[in-house]
Tab-separated table of C-alpha atoms in Angstrom:
chain	number	residue	atom	x	y	z
D	12	MET	CA	-13.470	19.252	-14.345
D	13	ARG	CA	-12.077	15.745	-14.255
D	14	THR	CA	-13.866	12.551	-13.391
D	15	ASN	CA	-12.939	10.774	-10.164
D	16	PHE	CA	-12.975	7.127	-9.094
D	17	PRO	CA	-15.704	6.429	-6.521
D	18	HIS	CA	-16.268	2.883	-7.763
D	19	ILE	CA	-12.810	1.946	-6.527
D	20	ARG	CA	-12.610	4.179	-3.488
D	21	LEU	CA	-15.752	2.675	-1.929
D	22	ARG	CA	-14.152	-0.750	-1.810
D	23	TRP	CA	-13.065	-2.352	1.445
D	24	HIS	CA	-9.631	-3.937	1.223
D	25	ARG	CA	-8.673	-7.214	2.794
D	26	VAL	CA	-5.346	-8.969	2.890
D	27	GLY	CA	-6.150	-12.480	4.032
D	28	SER	CA	-8.760	-11.339	6.581
D	29	ALA	CA	-11.956	-13.138	7.482
D	30	THR	CA	-14.866	-12.459	5.134
D	31	ALA	CA	-17.345	-12.422	8.010
D	32	VAL	CA	-15.398	-9.729	9.807
D	33	THR	CA	-15.260	-7.529	6.732
D	34	ALA	CA	-18.981	-7.973	6.129
D	35	ALA	CA	-19.667	-6.901	9.698
D	36	LEU	CA	-17.539	-3.814	9.238
D	37	VAL	CA	-19.358	-2.843	6.073
D	38	LEU	CA	-22.758	-3.341	7.680
D	39	ALA	CA	-21.698	-1.292	10.677
D	40	GLY	CA	-20.680	1.612	8.486
D	41	PHE	CA	-17.222	3.124	8.189
D	42	GLY	CA	-17.793	5.715	10.900
D	43	THR	CA	-18.299	3.038	13.558
D	44	ALA	CA	-15.911	0.382	12.302
D	45	VAL	CA	-12.890	2.183	13.647
D	46	HIS	CA	-11.013	-0.282	15.807
D	47	ALA	CA	-8.238	-2.486	14.505
D	48	ASP	CA	-9.160	-5.086	17.147
D	49	ALA	CA	-12.434	-5.820	15.320
D	50	THR	CA	-10.726	-8.898	13.841
D	51	THR	CA	-8.673	-11.709	15.295
D	52	SER	CA	-6.770	-12.120	12.040
D	53	SER	CA	-3.131	-11.042	11.995
D	54	LYS	CA	-3.563	-9.739	8.455
D	55	VAL	CA	-4.060	-6.017	8.100
D	56	THR	CA	-7.413	-4.679	6.909
D	57	TRP	CA	-8.198	-1.141	5.896
D	58	ALA	CA	-10.579	1.082	3.989
D	59	ALA	CA	-10.367	4.334	2.080
D	60	THR	CA	-11.191	7.314	4.273
D	61	PRO	CA	-14.552	8.946	3.451
D	62	CYS	CA	-12.911	11.868	1.646
D	63	ALA	CA	-11.464	9.396	-0.855
D	64	THR	CA	-14.966	9.270	-2.338
D	65	PRO	CA	-15.784	12.768	-3.694
D	66	LYS	CA	-18.980	14.207	-2.201
D	67	LYS	CA	-19.994	15.962	-5.397
D	68	THR	CA	-19.279	15.796	-9.122
D	69	GLY	CA	-16.163	17.800	-9.892
D	70	GLU	CA	-14.516	17.284	-6.526
D	71	LEU	CA	-11.144	15.645	-6.072
D	72	ALA	CA	-10.390	12.736	-3.762
D	73	CYS	CA	-8.020	12.593	-0.821
D	74	ASN	CA	-5.380	9.875	-1.049
D	75	SER	CA	-5.616	8.195	2.350
D	76	LEU	CA	-6.658	4.852	3.799
D	77	ARG	CA	-7.306	3.918	7.418
D	78	VAL	CA	-6.409	0.596	9.015
D	79	THR	CA	-9.365	-1.257	10.559
D	80	GLY	CA	-7.779	-4.465	11.850
D	81	GLY	CA	-4.881	-6.886	11.934
D	82	THR	CA	-1.240	-6.529	12.915
D	83	THR	CA	0.700	-3.663	11.354
D	84	ALA	CA	4.436	-3.596	10.679
D	85	PHE	CA	4.890	-1.398	13.759
D	86	GLN	CA	3.125	-3.952	15.949
D	87	LYS	CA	5.032	-6.888	14.491
D	88	ALA	CA	8.352	-5.165	15.160
D	89	ARG	CA	7.358	-4.698	18.813
D	90	GLY	CA	5.497	-7.934	19.450
D	91	ILE	CA	2.145	-6.193	19.965
D	92	THR	CA	-0.935	-8.350	19.449
D	93	PRO	CA	-3.788	-7.310	17.133
D	94	LYS	CA	-6.048	-6.683	20.112
D	95	ALA	CA	-3.709	-3.967	21.333
D	96	ALA	CA	-4.355	-1.936	18.183
D	97	ASP	CA	-7.342	0.043	19.346
D	98	ALA	CA	-7.994	3.764	19.546
D	99	ALA	CA	-6.200	3.958	22.890
D	100	THR	CA	-2.910	2.646	21.513
D	101	PRO	CA	-0.782	3.799	18.558
D	102	SER	CA	-0.348	0.962	16.066
D	103	GLY	CA	1.595	2.775	13.348
D	104	TYR	CA	5.021	4.283	12.941
D	105	GLY	CA	5.708	7.380	15.033
D	106	PRO	CA	8.196	10.246	14.617
D	107	SER	CA	11.272	8.362	15.788
D	108	ASP	CA	10.551	5.517	13.358
D	109	LEU	CA	10.103	7.818	10.378
D	110	GLN	CA	13.112	9.942	11.259
D	111	SER	CA	15.229	6.808	11.603
D	112	ALA	CA	13.984	5.314	8.342
D	113	TYR	CA	14.840	8.437	6.369
D	114	GLY	CA	18.091	9.454	8.047
D	115	LEU	CA	16.517	12.541	9.591
D	116	THR	CA	16.992	12.112	13.340
D	117	SER	CA	19.609	14.862	13.613
D	118	ALA	CA	18.002	17.206	11.092
D	119	SER	CA	14.562	16.848	12.684
D	120	ALA	CA	15.998	17.829	16.053
D	121	SER	CA	18.039	20.756	14.762
D	122	ASN	CA	16.449	22.155	11.597
D	123	GLY	CA	13.172	23.730	10.517
D	124	SER	CA	12.921	26.689	12.879
D	125	GLY	CA	11.532	29.731	11.109
D	126	GLU	CA	10.110	27.715	8.217
D	127	THR	CA	6.378	27.472	7.531
D	128	ILE	CA	4.889	24.306	6.058
D	129	ALA	CA	1.381	24.654	4.643
D	130	ILE	CA	-1.166	21.872	4.444
D	131	VAL	CA	-3.905	22.352	1.837
D	132	ASP	CA	-7.077	20.344	2.324
D	133	ALA	CA	-10.812	20.749	1.795
D	134	TYR	CA	-13.478	21.563	4.388
D	135	ASN	CA	-12.915	22.281	8.072
D	136	ASP	CA	-11.513	20.165	10.859
D	137	PRO	CA	-12.830	21.834	14.021
D	138	ASN	CA	-10.547	19.683	16.204
D	139	ALA	CA	-7.377	20.171	14.180
D	140	GLU	CA	-5.397	22.083	16.785
D	141	ALA	CA	-6.547	19.949	19.713
D	142	ASP	CA	-5.757	16.700	17.885
D	143	LEU	CA	-2.376	18.033	16.816
D	144	ALA	CA	-1.611	18.831	20.462
D	145	LYS	CA	-2.432	15.236	21.466
D	146	TYR	CA	-0.076	13.817	18.836
D	147	ARG	CA	2.801	16.114	19.637
D	148	SER	CA	2.457	15.708	23.405
D	149	TYR	CA	2.343	11.915	23.215
D	150	TYR	CA	5.544	11.760	21.181
D	151	GLY	CA	7.376	14.437	23.165
D	152	LEU	CA	7.421	16.984	20.346
D	153	PRO	CA	7.407	20.718	21.155
D	154	ALA	CA	3.958	22.265	21.424
D	155	CYS	CA	2.642	23.991	18.285
D	156	THR	CA	-0.336	26.209	19.088
D	157	SER	CA	-2.165	29.158	17.616
D	158	ALA	CA	-1.453	31.093	20.817
D	159	SER	CA	2.298	30.778	20.255
D	160	GLY	CA	2.039	31.522	16.550
D	161	CYS	CA	3.311	28.082	15.578
D	162	PHE	CA	-0.046	26.832	14.258
D	163	LYS	CA	-2.511	28.777	12.143
D	164	LYS	CA	-5.733	27.667	10.460
D	165	VAL	CA	-7.333	29.760	7.722
D	166	SER	CA	-9.833	29.489	4.901
D	167	GLN	CA	-8.845	29.747	1.237
D	168	THR	CA	-9.335	33.523	1.533
D	169	GLY	CA	-7.084	33.754	4.581
D	170	SER	CA	-9.871	34.225	7.112
D	171	THR	CA	-9.360	32.760	10.572
D	172	THR	CA	-13.037	33.067	11.486
D	173	SER	CA	-15.069	32.381	8.326
D	174	LEU	CA	-14.098	28.755	7.792
D	175	PRO	CA	-15.612	26.090	5.510
D	176	SER	CA	-18.236	23.637	6.718
D	177	SER	CA	-16.835	20.825	8.847
D	178	ASP	CA	-16.355	17.366	7.366
D	179	ALA	CA	-15.379	14.218	9.258
D	180	GLY	CA	-13.710	12.507	6.294
D	181	TRP	CA	-11.489	15.430	5.409
D	182	SER	CA	-10.756	15.874	9.121
D	183	GLU	CA	-9.107	12.435	9.063
D	184	GLU	CA	-6.994	13.610	6.140
D	185	ILE	CA	-6.111	16.841	7.923
D	186	SER	CA	-5.017	14.968	11.065
D	187	LEU	CA	-2.824	12.698	8.957
D	188	ASP	CA	-1.191	15.638	7.189
D	189	LEU	CA	-0.582	17.697	10.321
D	190	ASP	CA	0.881	14.739	12.193
D	191	MET	CA	3.273	13.776	9.391
D	192	VAL	CA	4.622	17.326	9.154
D	193	SER	CA	5.062	17.291	12.936
D	194	ALA	CA	6.825	13.924	12.880
D	195	ILE	CA	9.457	15.060	10.387
D	196	ALA	CA	9.855	18.795	11.094
D	197	PRO	CA	8.759	19.391	14.700
D	198	ASN	CA	10.447	22.812	14.868
D	199	ALA	CA	8.618	24.269	11.866
D	200	LYS	CA	5.447	26.334	11.910
D	201	ILE	CA	2.313	24.814	10.401
D	202	LEU	CA	-0.265	26.633	8.290
D	203	LEU	CA	-3.499	24.756	7.564
D	204	VAL	CA	-5.418	26.235	4.617
D	205	GLU	CA	-8.935	24.835	4.252
D	206	ALA	CA	-10.657	25.124	0.878
D	207	LYS	CA	-14.444	25.552	0.930
D	208	SER	CA	-14.829	22.450	-1.231
D	209	ALA	CA	-12.637	19.841	-2.919
D	210	THR	CA	-12.799	21.292	-6.440
D	211	MET	CA	-9.528	22.106	-8.166
D	212	ALA	CA	-10.531	25.763	-8.286
D	213	ASN	CA	-11.003	26.022	-4.534
D	214	LEU	CA	-8.044	23.844	-3.612
D	215	GLY	CA	-5.945	25.822	-6.067
D	216	LYS	CA	-6.998	29.089	-4.452
D	217	ALA	CA	-5.967	27.587	-1.129
D	218	VAL	CA	-2.515	26.818	-2.564
D	219	ASN	CA	-2.198	30.421	-3.712
D	220	GLU	CA	-3.292	31.665	-0.281
D	221	ALA	CA	-0.701	29.472	1.420
D	222	VAL	CA	2.023	31.036	-0.705
D	223	THR	CA	0.630	34.543	-0.152
D	224	LEU	CA	0.832	33.945	3.605
D	225	GLY	CA	4.502	33.072	3.327
D	226	ALA	CA	4.700	29.293	3.212
D	227	LYS	CA	7.716	28.025	1.265
D	228	PHE	CA	6.549	24.411	1.538
D	229	VAL	CA	3.015	23.354	0.556
D	230	SER	CA	1.682	19.791	0.771
D	231	ASN	CA	-1.324	18.561	-1.234
D	232	SER	CA	-2.737	15.088	-0.578
D	233	TYR	CA	-5.486	14.899	-3.188
D	234	GLY	CA	-5.988	14.256	-6.877
D	235	GLY	CA	-8.155	13.071	-9.715
D	236	SER	CA	-7.879	11.957	-13.313
D	237	GLU	CA	-6.106	14.206	-15.779
D	238	SER	CA	-7.900	16.624	-18.096
D	239	SER	CA	-7.116	19.107	-20.853
D	240	SER	CA	-7.616	21.891	-18.289
D	241	ASP	CA	-4.554	20.857	-16.317
D	242	THR	CA	-2.095	23.151	-18.073
D	243	SER	CA	-4.290	26.121	-17.204
D	244	TYR	CA	-4.439	24.943	-13.578
D	245	ASP	CA	-0.645	24.771	-13.659
D	246	SER	CA	-0.297	28.453	-14.438
D	247	SER	CA	-3.157	29.531	-12.159
D	248	TYR	CA	-2.303	27.580	-9.010
D	249	PHE	CA	1.047	25.790	-9.032
D	250	ASN	CA	3.576	28.044	-10.753
D	251	HIS	CA	5.289	29.352	-7.625
D	252	PRO	CA	9.082	29.534	-8.015
D	253	GLY	CA	10.867	29.477	-4.694
D	254	VAL	CA	8.193	27.249	-3.127
D	255	ALA	CA	8.402	23.471	-2.692
D	256	ILE	CA	4.944	22.151	-3.565
D	257	THR	CA	4.434	18.428	-2.995
D	258	VAL	CA	1.519	16.366	-4.314
D	259	SER	CA	0.598	12.749	-3.605
D	260	ALA	CA	0.804	10.491	-6.666
D	261	GLY	CA	-2.484	8.675	-5.972
D	262	ASP	CA	-3.656	5.424	-4.411
D	263	GLU	CA	-5.190	3.539	-7.341
D	264	GLY	CA	-2.113	1.853	-8.731
D	265	TYR	CA	-0.532	2.535	-12.086
D	266	GLY	CA	-1.912	5.633	-13.803
D	267	ALA	CA	-1.337	9.381	-13.778
D	268	GLU	CA	-3.250	11.799	-11.547
D	269	TYR	CA	-3.425	15.581	-11.408
D	270	PRO	CA	-2.093	17.730	-9.740
D	271	ALA	CA	0.727	15.206	-9.244
D	272	ALA	CA	1.315	15.572	-12.996
D	273	SER	CA	1.926	19.312	-12.764
D	274	LYS	CA	5.388	20.206	-14.003
D	275	TYR	CA	5.714	22.697	-11.141
D	276	VAL	CA	5.312	20.261	-8.231
D	277	THR	CA	7.207	17.409	-6.633
D	278	SER	CA	5.089	14.325	-7.242
D	279	VAL	CA	5.416	11.857	-4.388
D	280	GLY	CA	4.968	8.116	-4.774
D	281	GLY	CA	4.473	5.525	-2.047
D	282	THR	CA	6.391	2.607	-0.578
D	283	ALA	CA	5.969	-0.218	1.886
D	284	LEU	CA	8.410	0.424	4.764
D	285	SER	CA	9.666	-2.318	7.089
D	286	THR	CA	12.490	-2.776	9.564
D	287	SER	CA	15.465	-4.777	8.338
D	288	SER	CA	18.751	-6.239	9.515
D	289	ASN	CA	20.623	-4.322	6.793
D	290	SER	CA	22.949	-1.403	7.548
D	291	ARG	CA	20.129	1.116	7.080
D	292	GLY	CA	17.855	-0.763	9.454
D	293	TRP	CA	14.924	-0.430	7.048
D	294	THR	CA	13.847	-1.690	3.654
D	295	GLU	CA	11.297	-0.426	1.122
D	296	THR	CA	9.449	-1.745	-1.890
D	297	VAL	CA	6.825	-0.243	-4.170
D	298	TRP	CA	3.460	-0.064	-2.417
D	299	LYS	CA	0.949	-2.271	-4.190
D	300	THR	CA	-2.070	-3.998	-2.714
D	301	SER	CA	-3.787	-4.974	-5.969
D	302	SER	CA	-4.100	-3.863	-9.579
D	303	THR	CA	-6.447	-1.091	-8.410
D	304	GLU	CA	-4.701	-0.051	-5.205
D	305	GLY	CA	-1.146	1.100	-4.720
D	306	THR	CA	0.958	4.126	-5.442
D	307	GLY	CA	0.187	6.065	-8.594
D	308	SER	CA	2.694	6.617	-11.393
D	309	GLY	CA	2.723	7.167	-15.113
D	310	CYS	CA	3.293	9.409	-18.100
D	311	SER	CA	1.080	12.492	-18.215
D	312	SER	CA	-1.221	12.942	-21.179
D	313	TYR	CA	-1.183	16.739	-20.985
D	314	ASP	CA	1.621	18.269	-18.913
D	315	ALA	CA	4.893	19.092	-20.640
D	316	LYS	CA	8.057	17.437	-19.444
D	317	PRO	CA	10.156	19.756	-17.266
D	318	SER	CA	13.717	20.285	-18.426
D	319	TRP	CA	15.191	18.566	-15.377
D	320	GLN	CA	13.359	15.296	-16.022
D	321	THR	CA	15.363	13.237	-18.522
D	322	ASP	CA	13.833	9.758	-18.701
D	323	THR	CA	13.385	8.844	-22.355
D	324	GLY	CA	10.277	6.640	-22.370
D	325	CYS	CA	7.820	9.454	-21.603
D	326	THR	CA	7.785	12.596	-23.745
D	327	LYS	CA	5.638	14.472	-21.200
D	328	ARG	CA	5.686	14.822	-17.425
D	329	MET	CA	6.500	11.588	-15.616
D	330	ILE	CA	5.151	10.696	-12.154
D	331	ALA	CA	6.754	10.357	-9.566
D	332	ASP	CA	9.875	12.281	-8.504
D	333	VAL	CA	10.516	10.816	-5.044
D	334	SER	CA	8.594	8.683	-2.575
D	335	ALA	CA	7.998	7.781	1.079
D	336	VAL	CA	5.933	5.325	3.099
D	337	ALA	CA	2.316	4.881	1.988
D	338	ASP	CA	1.337	1.218	2.441
D	339	PRO	CA	-1.380	1.026	5.153
D	340	ALA	CA	0.079	-2.285	6.361
D	341	THR	CA	3.282	-0.368	7.162
D	342	GLY	CA	1.333	2.748	8.040
D	343	VAL	CA	1.776	5.759	10.278
D	344	SER	CA	0.235	6.651	13.619
D	345	VAL	CA	-2.289	9.524	13.690
D	346	TYR	CA	-4.454	11.066	16.405
D	347	ASP	CA	-7.979	12.040	15.342
D	348	SER	CA	-11.238	12.820	17.136
D	349	TYR	CA	-13.728	14.520	14.820
D	350	GLY	CA	-16.460	12.139	13.682
D	351	VAL	CA	-14.679	9.084	15.098
D	352	THR	CA	-13.879	7.684	18.510
D	353	ALA	CA	-11.163	10.007	19.772
D	354	GLY	CA	-7.834	8.236	19.699
D	355	TRP	CA	-5.081	6.635	17.679
D	356	TYR	CA	-5.434	5.329	14.149
D	357	THR	CA	-3.046	4.002	11.546
D	358	PHE	CA	-3.160	5.515	8.081
D	359	GLY	CA	-1.591	4.867	4.710
D	360	GLY	CA	-1.911	6.162	1.179
D	361	THR	CA	0.208	8.707	-0.638
D	362	SER	CA	-1.533	11.280	1.541
D	363	ALA	CA	1.104	10.242	4.093
D	364	SER	CA	4.074	10.506	1.760
D	365	SER	CA	3.340	14.022	0.455
D	366	PRO	CA	3.513	15.856	3.813
D	367	ILE	CA	6.529	13.776	4.804
D	368	ILE	CA	8.417	15.029	1.747
D	369	ALA	CA	7.205	18.620	2.229
D	370	ALA	CA	8.631	18.491	5.745
D	371	VAL	CA	11.950	17.098	4.483
D	372	TYR	CA	12.192	20.071	2.131
D	373	ALA	CA	11.625	22.332	5.148
D	374	LEU	CA	14.440	20.645	7.054
D	375	ALA	CA	16.706	21.235	4.047
D	376	GLY	CA	16.056	25.003	4.123
D	377	THR	CA	14.360	27.727	2.122
D	378	PRO	CA	14.483	27.076	-1.642
D	379	GLY	CA	16.187	29.501	-4.001
D	380	SER	CA	13.792	32.319	-4.889
D	381	SER	CA	13.669	31.446	-8.591
D	382	ASP	CA	13.958	27.669	-8.206
D	383	TYR	CA	11.437	24.936	-8.816
D	384	PRO	CA	12.452	22.600	-5.964
D	385	ALA	CA	11.066	19.532	-7.755
D	386	GLN	CA	14.363	19.510	-9.634
D	387	TYR	CA	16.521	19.240	-6.495
D	388	PRO	CA	16.360	15.436	-6.088
D	389	TYR	CA	17.416	15.048	-9.737
D	390	LYS	CA	20.672	16.830	-8.879
D	391	HIS	CA	21.428	14.627	-5.877
D	392	THR	CA	20.231	11.161	-6.789
D	393	SER	CA	22.967	9.441	-4.782
D	394	SER	CA	21.527	11.033	-1.621
D	395	LEU	CA	18.315	9.004	-1.852
D	396	ASN	CA	17.416	5.424	-0.935
D	397	ASP	CA	16.941	3.767	-4.315
D	398	VAL	CA	13.867	1.517	-4.233
D	399	THR	CA	14.495	-1.349	-6.645
D	400	SER	CA	11.766	-3.922	-6.049
D	401	GLY	CA	8.019	-4.110	-6.617
D	402	ASN	CA	5.501	-2.708	-9.075
D	403	ASN	CA	2.138	-0.944	-9.023
D	404	GLY	CA	0.505	-2.667	-12.004
D	405	SER	CA	1.077	-3.567	-15.640
D	406	CYS	CA	2.470	-1.212	-18.263
D	407	SER	CA	4.022	-1.394	-21.710
D	408	THR	CA	7.110	0.597	-20.684
D	409	SER	CA	8.583	-1.268	-17.727
D	410	TYR	CA	9.901	1.587	-15.580
D	411	PHE	CA	6.534	3.381	-15.717
D	412	CYS	CA	5.165	0.834	-13.224
D	413	THR	CA	8.092	-1.299	-12.035
D	414	ALA	CA	10.915	-0.401	-9.666
D	415	THR	CA	14.411	-0.561	-11.049
D	416	SER	CA	17.867	0.684	-10.210
D	417	GLY	CA	17.832	4.451	-10.672
D	418	TYR	CA	14.702	6.285	-11.784
D	419	ASP	CA	11.311	4.607	-11.993
D	420	GLY	CA	7.728	5.841	-11.984
D	421	PRO	CA	6.364	4.349	-8.746
D	422	THR	CA	9.154	5.649	-6.491
D	423	GLY	CA	10.962	8.253	-8.603
D	424	TRP	CA	14.594	8.476	-7.583
D	425	GLY	CA	13.829	6.978	-4.188
D	426	THR	CA	13.169	8.008	-0.597
D	427	PRO	CA	15.002	10.493	1.650
D	428	GLU	CA	18.353	9.609	3.160
D	429	GLY	CA	18.872	12.802	5.073
D	430	VAL	CA	18.172	16.213	3.525
D	431	SER	CA	20.910	16.541	0.903
D	432	ALA	CA	18.672	15.603	-2.035
D	433	PHE	CA	16.229	18.383	-1.172
D	434	THR	CA	18.547	21.373	-1.459
D	435	GLY	CA	19.594	23.384	-4.499
């Protein structure tokens, strides 16, 4: 099993914030340093969620970060002061923002009924359904409950009663994933499949269970370094024609992760998303905080290049295919209550972009039964917002780490502009 990156994921990130404030947050411990109003600085501060540091050797990391202070892009656009960004007040983008940014307002209102989107994560979130209800009610989305059959939570074996042990860090990840699916595809059903641990074997079994239970869209917001075992994982867990499987590209800047490198999945990179006076009303660049934090990308060392991927600089699988918002400073609003003060938090990381793209696939409709939907955006590149600025590090082949017109590693072919790029 691959090696992960705890030395990076333990780091607190500051963008121009006061050193004393950050030190106080670290001393307080992540579980208590939850309010964005802990600093008077307007600069955004954040930290990796606890699940971004694997609990045990052989476990994979979630790809999410949680804002701890400062003024987010959402707040700046609305003139909200840093002090207003506490657990009682959303300080990140909500459904209407994300739908607007990606040309989905009409599709989100009309499409998705009858589709099931699966979220695969590790460990149990005992408050998942209750937190989901808070998010959807606040934003005026239709209720999605287990009683109505809209929401279902199961273990990797499909059990609704014998669930994994609960984990506060992975519960943050689960809340993020459920809320992003809800924001984009509020009419779809949601299936949460909880693996008993964050190993590839258990997460992979959860992917298989999601497909067995009928999900045609499966989001995975975790990863680790590549290994020679990846091609066997491909065939065991990710080779599901007719199912759109999305995987976050990683949060540690330039470099390939697995399972984003699987030739059977749609690998999803991350952007910084801000309002703009242009005709779209929004603008995006590659998400990069530092040389060790930003969206992942790169040329796989092990996975073969799929036939539909035609860039010439990488002879194997290239990451990413498409992208969506991931920068914590331009992050998304999430409701969470397990292991933290119950309330509103702002999250980033490619853990946000993967469920967003899975939900866009669901709005576009059921994939062809023999199709690998990762190829769809390659057939409709003009139906994406091409991200042409920014980078996620240094590389010898420019487009591996630097945005350019057309295809590039950090953002793939771009971000959604409606659903056309996600159909056969």
